[in-house]
Each structure stands twice: as structure tokens, then as C-alpha cells.
Coordinates of C-alpha atoms and ligand atoms in Angstrom, one line a residue:
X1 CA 0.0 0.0 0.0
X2 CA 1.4 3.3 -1.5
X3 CA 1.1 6.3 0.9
X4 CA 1.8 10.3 0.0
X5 CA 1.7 11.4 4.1
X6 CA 2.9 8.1 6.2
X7 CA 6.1 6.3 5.9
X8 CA 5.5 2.5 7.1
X9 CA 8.0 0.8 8.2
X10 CA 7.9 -3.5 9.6
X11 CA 9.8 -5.4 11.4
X12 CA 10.3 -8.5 13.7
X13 CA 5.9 -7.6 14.4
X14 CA 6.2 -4.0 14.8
X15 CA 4.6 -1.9 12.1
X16 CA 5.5 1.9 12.7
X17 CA 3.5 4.8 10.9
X18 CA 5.5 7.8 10.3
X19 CA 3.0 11.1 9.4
X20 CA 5.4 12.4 6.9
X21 CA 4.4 16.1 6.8
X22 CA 7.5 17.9 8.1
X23 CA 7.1 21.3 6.6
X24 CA 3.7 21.3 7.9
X25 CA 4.7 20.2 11.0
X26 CA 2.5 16.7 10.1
X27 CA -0.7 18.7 10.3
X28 CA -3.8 16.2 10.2
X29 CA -5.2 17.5 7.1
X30 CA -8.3 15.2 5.1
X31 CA -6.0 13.2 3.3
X32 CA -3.8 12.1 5.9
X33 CA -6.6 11.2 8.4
X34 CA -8.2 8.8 5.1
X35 CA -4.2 7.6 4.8
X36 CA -4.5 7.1 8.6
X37 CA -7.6 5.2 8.5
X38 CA -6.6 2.9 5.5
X39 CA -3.6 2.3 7.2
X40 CA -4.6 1.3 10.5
X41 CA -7.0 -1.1 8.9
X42 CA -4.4 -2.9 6.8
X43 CA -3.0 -3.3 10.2
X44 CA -5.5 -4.4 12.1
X45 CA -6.2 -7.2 10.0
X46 CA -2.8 -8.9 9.1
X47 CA -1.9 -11.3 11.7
X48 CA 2.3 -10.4 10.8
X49 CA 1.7 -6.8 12.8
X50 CA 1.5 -7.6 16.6
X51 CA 2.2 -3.8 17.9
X52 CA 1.8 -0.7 16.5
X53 CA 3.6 2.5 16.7
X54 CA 2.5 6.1 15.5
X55 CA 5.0 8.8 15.0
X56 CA 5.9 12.3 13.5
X57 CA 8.5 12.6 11.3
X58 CA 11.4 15.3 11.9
X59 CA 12.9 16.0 15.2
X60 CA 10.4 18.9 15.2
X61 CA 6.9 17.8 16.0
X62 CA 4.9 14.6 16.4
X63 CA 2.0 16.5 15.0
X64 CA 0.9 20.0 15.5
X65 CA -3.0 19.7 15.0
X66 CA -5.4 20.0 12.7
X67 CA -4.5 21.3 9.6
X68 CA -6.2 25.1 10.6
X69 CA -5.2 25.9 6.4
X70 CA -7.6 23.3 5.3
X71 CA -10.6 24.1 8.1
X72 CA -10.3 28.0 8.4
X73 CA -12.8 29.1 6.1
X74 CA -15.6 26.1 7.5
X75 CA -19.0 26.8 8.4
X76 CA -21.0 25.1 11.0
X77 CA -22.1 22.1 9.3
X78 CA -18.6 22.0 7.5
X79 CA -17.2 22.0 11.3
X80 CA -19.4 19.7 12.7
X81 CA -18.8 16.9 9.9
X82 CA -15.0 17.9 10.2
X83 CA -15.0 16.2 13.8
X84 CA -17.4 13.5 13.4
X85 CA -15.3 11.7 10.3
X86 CA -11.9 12.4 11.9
X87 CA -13.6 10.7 15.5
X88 CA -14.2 7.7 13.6
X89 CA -11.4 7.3 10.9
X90 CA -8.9 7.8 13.3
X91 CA -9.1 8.9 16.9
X92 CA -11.5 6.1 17.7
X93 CA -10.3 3.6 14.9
X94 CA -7.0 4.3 17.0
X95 CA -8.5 3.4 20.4
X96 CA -10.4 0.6 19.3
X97 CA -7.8 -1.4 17.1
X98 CA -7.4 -4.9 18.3
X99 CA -3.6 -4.7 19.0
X100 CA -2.0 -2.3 21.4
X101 CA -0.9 0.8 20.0
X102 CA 2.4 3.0 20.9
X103 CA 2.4 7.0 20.7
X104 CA 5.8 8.0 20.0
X105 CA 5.5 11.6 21.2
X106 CA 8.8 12.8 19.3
X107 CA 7.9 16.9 19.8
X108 CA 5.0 19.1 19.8
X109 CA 1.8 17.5 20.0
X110 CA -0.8 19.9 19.6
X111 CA -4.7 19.7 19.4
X112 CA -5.2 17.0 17.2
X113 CA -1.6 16.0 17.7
X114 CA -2.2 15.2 21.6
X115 CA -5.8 14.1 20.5
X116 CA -4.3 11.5 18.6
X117 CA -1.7 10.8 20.9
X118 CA -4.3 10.1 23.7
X119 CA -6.0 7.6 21.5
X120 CA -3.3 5.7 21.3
X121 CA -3.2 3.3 24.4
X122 CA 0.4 3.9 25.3
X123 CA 2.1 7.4 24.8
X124 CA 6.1 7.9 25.3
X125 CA 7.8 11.2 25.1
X126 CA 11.1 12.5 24.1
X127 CA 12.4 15.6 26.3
X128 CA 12.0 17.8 23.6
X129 CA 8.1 17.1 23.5
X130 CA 5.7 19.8 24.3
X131 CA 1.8 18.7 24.6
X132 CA -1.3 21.1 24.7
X133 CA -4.7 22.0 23.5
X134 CA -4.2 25.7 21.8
X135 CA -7.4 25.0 20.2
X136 CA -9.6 28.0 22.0
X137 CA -7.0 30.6 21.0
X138 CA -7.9 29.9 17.5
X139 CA -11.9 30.1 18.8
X140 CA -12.3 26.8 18.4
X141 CA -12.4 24.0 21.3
X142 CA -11.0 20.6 20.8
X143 CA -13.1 18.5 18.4
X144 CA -10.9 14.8 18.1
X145 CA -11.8 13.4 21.5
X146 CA -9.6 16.3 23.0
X147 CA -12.1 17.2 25.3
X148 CA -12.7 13.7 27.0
X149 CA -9.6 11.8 26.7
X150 CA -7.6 14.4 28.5
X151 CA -10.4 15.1 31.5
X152 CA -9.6 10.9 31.8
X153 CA -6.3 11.1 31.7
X154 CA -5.1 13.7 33.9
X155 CA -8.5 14.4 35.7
X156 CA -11.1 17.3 35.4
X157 CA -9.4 20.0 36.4
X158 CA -6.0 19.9 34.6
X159 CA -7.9 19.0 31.7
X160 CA -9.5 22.1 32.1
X161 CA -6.6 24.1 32.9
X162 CA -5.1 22.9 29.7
X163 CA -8.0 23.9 27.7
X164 CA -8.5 27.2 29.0
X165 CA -5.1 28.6 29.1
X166 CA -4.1 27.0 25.2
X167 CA -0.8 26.3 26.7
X168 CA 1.8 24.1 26.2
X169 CA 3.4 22.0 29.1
X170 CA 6.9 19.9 29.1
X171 CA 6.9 16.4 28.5
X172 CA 8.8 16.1 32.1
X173 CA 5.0 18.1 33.5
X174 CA 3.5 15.9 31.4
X175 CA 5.0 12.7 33.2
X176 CA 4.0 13.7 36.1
X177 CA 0.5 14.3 35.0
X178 CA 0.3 11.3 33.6
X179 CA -0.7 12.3 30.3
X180 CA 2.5 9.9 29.1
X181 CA 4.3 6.7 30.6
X182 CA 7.6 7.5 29.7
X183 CA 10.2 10.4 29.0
X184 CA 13.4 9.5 27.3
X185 CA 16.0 11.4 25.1
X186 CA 14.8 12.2 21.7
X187 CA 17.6 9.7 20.2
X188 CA 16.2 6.7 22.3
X189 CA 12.2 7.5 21.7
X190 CA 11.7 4.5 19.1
X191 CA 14.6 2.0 21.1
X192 CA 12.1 2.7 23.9
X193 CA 8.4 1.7 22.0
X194 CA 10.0 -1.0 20.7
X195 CA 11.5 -2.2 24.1
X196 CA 7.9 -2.0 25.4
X197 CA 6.7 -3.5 22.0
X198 CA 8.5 -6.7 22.6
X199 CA 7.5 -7.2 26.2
X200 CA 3.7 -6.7 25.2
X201 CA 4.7 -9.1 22.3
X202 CA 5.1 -12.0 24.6
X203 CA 2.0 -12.3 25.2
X204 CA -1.4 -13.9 23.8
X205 CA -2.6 -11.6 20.7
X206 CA -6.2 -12.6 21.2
X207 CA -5.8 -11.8 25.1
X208 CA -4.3 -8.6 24.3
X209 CA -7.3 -7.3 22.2
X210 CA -10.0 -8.5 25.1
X211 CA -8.0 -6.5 27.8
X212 CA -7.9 -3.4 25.1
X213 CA -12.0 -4.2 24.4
X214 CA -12.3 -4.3 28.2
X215 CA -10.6 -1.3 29.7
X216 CA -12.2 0.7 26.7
X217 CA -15.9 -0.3 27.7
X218 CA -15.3 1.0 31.3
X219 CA -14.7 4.6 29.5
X220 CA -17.8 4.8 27.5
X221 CA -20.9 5.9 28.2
X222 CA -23.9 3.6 29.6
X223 CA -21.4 0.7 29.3
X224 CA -20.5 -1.5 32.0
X225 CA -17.3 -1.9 32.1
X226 CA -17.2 -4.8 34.8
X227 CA -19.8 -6.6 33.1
X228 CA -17.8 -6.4 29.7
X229 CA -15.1 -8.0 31.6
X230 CA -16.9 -10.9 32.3
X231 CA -17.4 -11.5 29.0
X232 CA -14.0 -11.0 27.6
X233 CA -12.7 -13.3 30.5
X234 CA -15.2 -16.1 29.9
X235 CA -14.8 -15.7 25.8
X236 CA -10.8 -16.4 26.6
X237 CA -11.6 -20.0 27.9
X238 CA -12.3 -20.6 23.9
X239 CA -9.6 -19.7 22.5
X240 CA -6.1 -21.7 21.0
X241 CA -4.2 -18.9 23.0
X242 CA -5.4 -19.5 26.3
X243 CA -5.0 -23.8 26.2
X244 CA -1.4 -22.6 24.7
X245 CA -0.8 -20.5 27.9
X246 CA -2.1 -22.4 30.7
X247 CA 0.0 -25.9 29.2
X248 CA 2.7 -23.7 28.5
X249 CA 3.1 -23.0 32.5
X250 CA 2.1 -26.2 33.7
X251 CA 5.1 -27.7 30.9
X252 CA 7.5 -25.0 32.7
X253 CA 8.0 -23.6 28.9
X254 CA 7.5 -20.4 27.0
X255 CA 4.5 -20.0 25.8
X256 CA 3.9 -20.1 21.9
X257 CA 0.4 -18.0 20.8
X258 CA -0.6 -17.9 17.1
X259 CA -3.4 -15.4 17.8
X260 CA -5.9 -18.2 17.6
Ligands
COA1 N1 -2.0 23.5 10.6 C1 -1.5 23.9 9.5 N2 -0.2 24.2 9.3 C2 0.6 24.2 10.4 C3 0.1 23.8 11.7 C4 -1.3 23.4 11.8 N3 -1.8 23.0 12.9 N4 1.1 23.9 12.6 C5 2.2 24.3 11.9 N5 1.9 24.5 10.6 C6 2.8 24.9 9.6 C7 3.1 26.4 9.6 O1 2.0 27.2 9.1 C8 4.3 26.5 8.9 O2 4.0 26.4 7.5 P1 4.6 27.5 6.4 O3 6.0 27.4 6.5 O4 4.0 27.0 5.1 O5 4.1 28.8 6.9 C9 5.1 25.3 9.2 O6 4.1 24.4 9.7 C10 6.1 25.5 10.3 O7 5.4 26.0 11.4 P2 5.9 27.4 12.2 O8 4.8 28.0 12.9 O9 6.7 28.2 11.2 O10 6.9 26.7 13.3 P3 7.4 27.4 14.7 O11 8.5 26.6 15.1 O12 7.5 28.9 14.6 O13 6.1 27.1 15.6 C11 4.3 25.8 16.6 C12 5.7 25.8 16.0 C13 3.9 24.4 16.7 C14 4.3 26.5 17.9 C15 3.3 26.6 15.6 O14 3.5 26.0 14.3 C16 1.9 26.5 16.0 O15 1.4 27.2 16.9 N6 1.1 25.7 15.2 C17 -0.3 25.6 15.4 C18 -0.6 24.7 16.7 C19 -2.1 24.7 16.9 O16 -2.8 25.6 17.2 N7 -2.7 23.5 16.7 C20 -4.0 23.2 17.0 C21 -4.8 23.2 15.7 S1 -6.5 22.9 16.1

């Protein structure tokens, strides 16, 4: 598959998407959010790609938002469809693929940027990174998730803090928020994804996209998220991964999971 905006890049099961709009500081504009969306459904449905990772290309930014070029002159109904068909080709797409997926935050990751950073269900940083939602200084609030993924990340009111003052924090602040799981020097940002790539890698595909199904239904609405867990637990009983598993420990062996 032929991209103009990503770079894709495998190996040994870890597919890494590359927005590759460096002049533009890898604005989301239209075409790379349909890119995005074909791209993370090639990869949710070969069984070779186990983790994925997301990244900017440059040293610059991950992604500074929305491409505000392509939606300044939108009217209502224009704005409204802009958020509804990026939410589903891509924040959510993001949140809901079946394997895990790493953000690797590799500089400013702004409005969309951070939005699509907190789909992702893992986000590491590199020291240079600096995260916000400028969105209302543009008159405009966050429209990709923005405005509930960050309230559940970091809680109410810092989520609010962020939104109301448009500004940027460090990715050291941003640590300690908990907005990201790791900050590491720009030159070891993808050394570190993969690191955590291969340790999620050991373990049971099919597993993997239960405990992503699970944790997910806790955060949406009229869903019970305890309930869902039931469910995801029972369905593992059934599958080739979970007899692989349990013999492998009882065989004091590693276990081998086809995804099955
Ligand atoms: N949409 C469209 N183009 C963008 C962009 C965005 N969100 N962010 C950056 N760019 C473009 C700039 O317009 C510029 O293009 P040009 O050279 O054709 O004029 C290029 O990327 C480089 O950006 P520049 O502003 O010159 O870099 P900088 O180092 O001075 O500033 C930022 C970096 C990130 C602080 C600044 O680009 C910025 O504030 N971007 C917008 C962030 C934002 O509000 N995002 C939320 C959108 S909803």
C-alpha cells in the first residue's frame, strides 16, 4: 500500500506509521486522516503486525493539530462533519484497534496532535516534547476526543486548565500528569516503543485485544465496564491462545500464541 503522508516501516511484528508532513509540522489535514484510517486497517487485519507505533517525522513535532489551512474558512455544518469523520477514521479507529498501540511523542503534539496521541493506548515522550490544546486561542475547542480523553487522563481539572489557558506543558509536567508513561531522550524515543513493543509481544494476541476491548468499555458511556469484563474473560476460555498458555506453564515452557 502506496502512501503520500505516512512512511511504514515492519519489522520483527512492529509496524510503525510515520505522518510524513514535516514542513507542515505533520498537520492532520483530510488526506492524511483517510491515509490514517486505511492504514490502520491494513494493520489491524494482518496477523504479521502484533504492535503498532505512530510517530511524526522530523525531530520537530509529532504532530501540531489540525491542519487550521484546510478548516479556516468552514461553516458550521462543515465544522461539525470535520469532527465527526476524523472521531471515527482515526481517533477512535485508534482506540479501538485490536492490538496495542504506541504514541511516540517525538515533539509538539498539539490539538489533534495530543488528541491523537491520547488515542493511542500507550504514549512515550522525548524531552524535547511539548503537549497542549491551543485550540480556544484559534476560537475553536478541541473537536478529536480532546475534550474527554484528557479530562480521563489527567483528571477534570487539569484537563481544564489545559483547555482554558491553550498552553503548552513539558513532557517532564507531562509525566508527572500522567498524560505519558515514559520520557526519554529524543535519540532513544523508538529504542524505547520498541523495548515495550517486545514485552507486550510475549504475550497472547487474542488476550491482548480482550484487555484493550475491556478497559475501553469502562470509558464509554452507559457501558459497564465490569460486566464487559466478564465476558472478555469467559470468551478467553475458547480460544487456542489460552489452552497454549495455561499448558505452556504447567510444561514449565514459554508459551507459543498464534493469535488463535
Ligand atoms: N496547521 C497547518 N499548518 C501548520 C500547523 C497546523 N496545525 N502547525 C504548523 N503548521 C505549519 C506552519 O503554518 C508553517 O508552514 P509555512 O512554512 O507554510 O508557513 C510550518 O508548519 C512550520 O510552522 P511554524 O509555525 O513556522 O513553526 P514554529 O517553530 O515557529 O512554531 C508551533 C511551531 C507548533 C508553535 C506553531 O506552528 C503552531 O502554533 N502551530 C499551530 C498549533 C495549533 O494551534 N494546533 C491546533 C490546531 S486545532
Amino acid at each position: 500500500m502506496a502512501f503520500t503522508n505516512l512512511l511504514i516501516d515492519d519489522a520483527n511484528g512492529v509496524r510503525t506509521i510515520t505522518i510524513n508532513r514535516p514542513d507542515q509540522l505533520n498537520a492532520l489535514n483530510r488526506d492524511t486522516i483517510a491515509e490514517l484510517d486505511q492504514a490502520l486497517s491494513a494493520a489491524d487485519t494482518d496477523k504479521s503486525v502484533r504492535v503498532l507505533i505512530i510517530t511524526g517525522s522530523g525531530p520537530k513535532a509529532f504532530v501540531a493539530g489540525a491542519d487550521i489551512k484546510e478548516f479556516a474558512h468552514f461553516a458550521v455544518e462543515e465544522g461539525k462533519a470535520l469532527s465527526a469523520d476524523g472521531q471515527k477514521k482515526l481517533f477512535d479507529h485508534v482506540e479501538y484497534m485490536s492490538k496495542p498501540v504506541i504514541a511516540a511523542v517525538n515533539g509538539f503534539a498539539l490539538g489533534g496532535g495530543l488528541e491523537l496521541a491520547m488515542s493511542c493506548h500507550i504514549r512515550v515522550a522525548s524531552d524535547n516534547a511539548r503537549m497542549g490544546l491551543p485550540e480556544v486561542s484559534l476560537g475553536v475547542i478541541p473537536g478529536y476526543g480532546g475534550t474527554q480523553r484528557l479530562a480521563r487522563l489527567v483528571g477534570k481539572g487539569k484537563a481544564m486548565e489545559m483547555i482554558f489557558t491553550a498552553g503548552m506543558i513539558k513532557a517532564d509536567e507531562a509525566l508527572q500528569w500522567g498524560l505519558v508513561n515514559y520520557v526519554v531522550p529524543q535519540a532513544e524515543l523508538l529504542a524505547k516503543c520498541n523495548e515495550l513493543a517486545t514485552a507486550i509481544m510475549k504475550n497472547s494476541p487474542t488476550a491482548l485485544a480482550a484487555a484493550i476491548r475491556a478497559v475501553n468499555a469502562g470509558y464509554e458511556p452507559g457501558a459497564d465496564g465490569m460486566k464487559r469484563e466478564v465476558e472478555e474473560f469467559g470468551k478467553c476460555f475458547g480460544t487456542a491462545d489460552f489452552k497454549e498458555g495455561t499448558s505452556a506453564f504447567m510444561e514449565k515452557r514459554k508459551a507459543n500464541f498464534t493469535g488463535a
